[in-house]
C-alpha atoms as one frame of an Amber mdcrd trajectory, in Angstrom:
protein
 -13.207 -15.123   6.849 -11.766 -11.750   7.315 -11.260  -8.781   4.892  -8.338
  -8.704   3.037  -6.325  -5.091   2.022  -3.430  -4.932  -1.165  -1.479  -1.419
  -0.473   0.552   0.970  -1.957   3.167   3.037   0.231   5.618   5.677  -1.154
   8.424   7.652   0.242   8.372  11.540   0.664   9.965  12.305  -2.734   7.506
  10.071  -4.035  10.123   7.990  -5.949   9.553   4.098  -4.768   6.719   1.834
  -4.217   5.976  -1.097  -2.131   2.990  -2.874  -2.095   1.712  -4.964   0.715
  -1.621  -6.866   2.036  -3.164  -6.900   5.647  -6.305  -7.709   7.134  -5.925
  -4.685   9.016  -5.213  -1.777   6.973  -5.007   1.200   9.669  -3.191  -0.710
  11.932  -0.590  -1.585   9.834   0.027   1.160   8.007   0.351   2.737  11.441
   3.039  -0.054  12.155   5.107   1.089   8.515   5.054   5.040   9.495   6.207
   3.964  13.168   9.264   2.325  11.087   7.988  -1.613  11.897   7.458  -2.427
   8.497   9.922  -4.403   6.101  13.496  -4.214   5.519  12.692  -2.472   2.198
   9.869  -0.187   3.667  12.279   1.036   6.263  15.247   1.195   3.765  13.278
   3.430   1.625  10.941   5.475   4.416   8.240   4.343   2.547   5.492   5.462
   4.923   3.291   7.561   2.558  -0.236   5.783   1.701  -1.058   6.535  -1.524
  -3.744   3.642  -2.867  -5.465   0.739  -1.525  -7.834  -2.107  -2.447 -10.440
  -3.885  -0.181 -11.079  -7.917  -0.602 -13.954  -9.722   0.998 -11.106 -11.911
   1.847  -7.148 -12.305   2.440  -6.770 -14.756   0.101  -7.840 -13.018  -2.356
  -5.759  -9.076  -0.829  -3.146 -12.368  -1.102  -3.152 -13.245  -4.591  -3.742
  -9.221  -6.278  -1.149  -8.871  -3.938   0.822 -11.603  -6.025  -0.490 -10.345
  -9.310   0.797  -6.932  -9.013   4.470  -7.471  -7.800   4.487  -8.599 -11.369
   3.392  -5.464 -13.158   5.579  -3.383 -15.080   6.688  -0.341 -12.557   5.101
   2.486 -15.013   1.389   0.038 -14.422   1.621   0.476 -11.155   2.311   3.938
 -11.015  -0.532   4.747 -13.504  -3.087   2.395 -11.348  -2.386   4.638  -8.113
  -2.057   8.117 -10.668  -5.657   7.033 -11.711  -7.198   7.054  -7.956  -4.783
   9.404  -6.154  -3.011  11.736  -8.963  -2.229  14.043  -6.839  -0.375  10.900
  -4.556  -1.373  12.292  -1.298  -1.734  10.369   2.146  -4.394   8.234   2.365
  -3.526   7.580   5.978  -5.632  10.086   7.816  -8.739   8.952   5.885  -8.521
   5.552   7.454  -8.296   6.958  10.986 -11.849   9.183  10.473
């Protein structure tokens, strides 16, 4: 079974977030900042990578994934804030 990602974009005023899940995290964050991502992502320009969480599998990227669309908004801010406070791109750390 493949690895499963759960992932946090933002926009350049760092105002929105949208979470996601992949089994291929640099490609498809890739896809988001080349504008193929959702109807919301593109909407919004949400292209910025600011957190992200690696599963053993994509059921499991599939149900966090699940758990926190449900959080409050100011949880999910304060989960990235803890691991990225300064909210910067996560993207070029991916492509090493």
């Amino acid at each position: 079974m493949s690895k499963g990602y759960v992932y946090f974009l933002t926009n350049f005023q760092r105002t929105t977030l949208y979470i996601g899940f992949t089994s291929n995290l640099a490609r498809r964050i890739w896809e988001h900042k080349q504008g193929k991502g959702s109807e919301f992502n593109s909407k919004y320009k949400l292209t910025i990578l600011v957190y992200a969480e690696e599963f053993d599998s994509i059921v499991d990227a599939i149900d966090r994934e699940k758990q926190l669309k449900n959080w409050h908004k100011e949880w999910k801010w304060n989960l990235v804030k803890q691991h990225n406070p300064k909210l910067e791109d996560w993207y070029e750390t991916l492509r090493g």
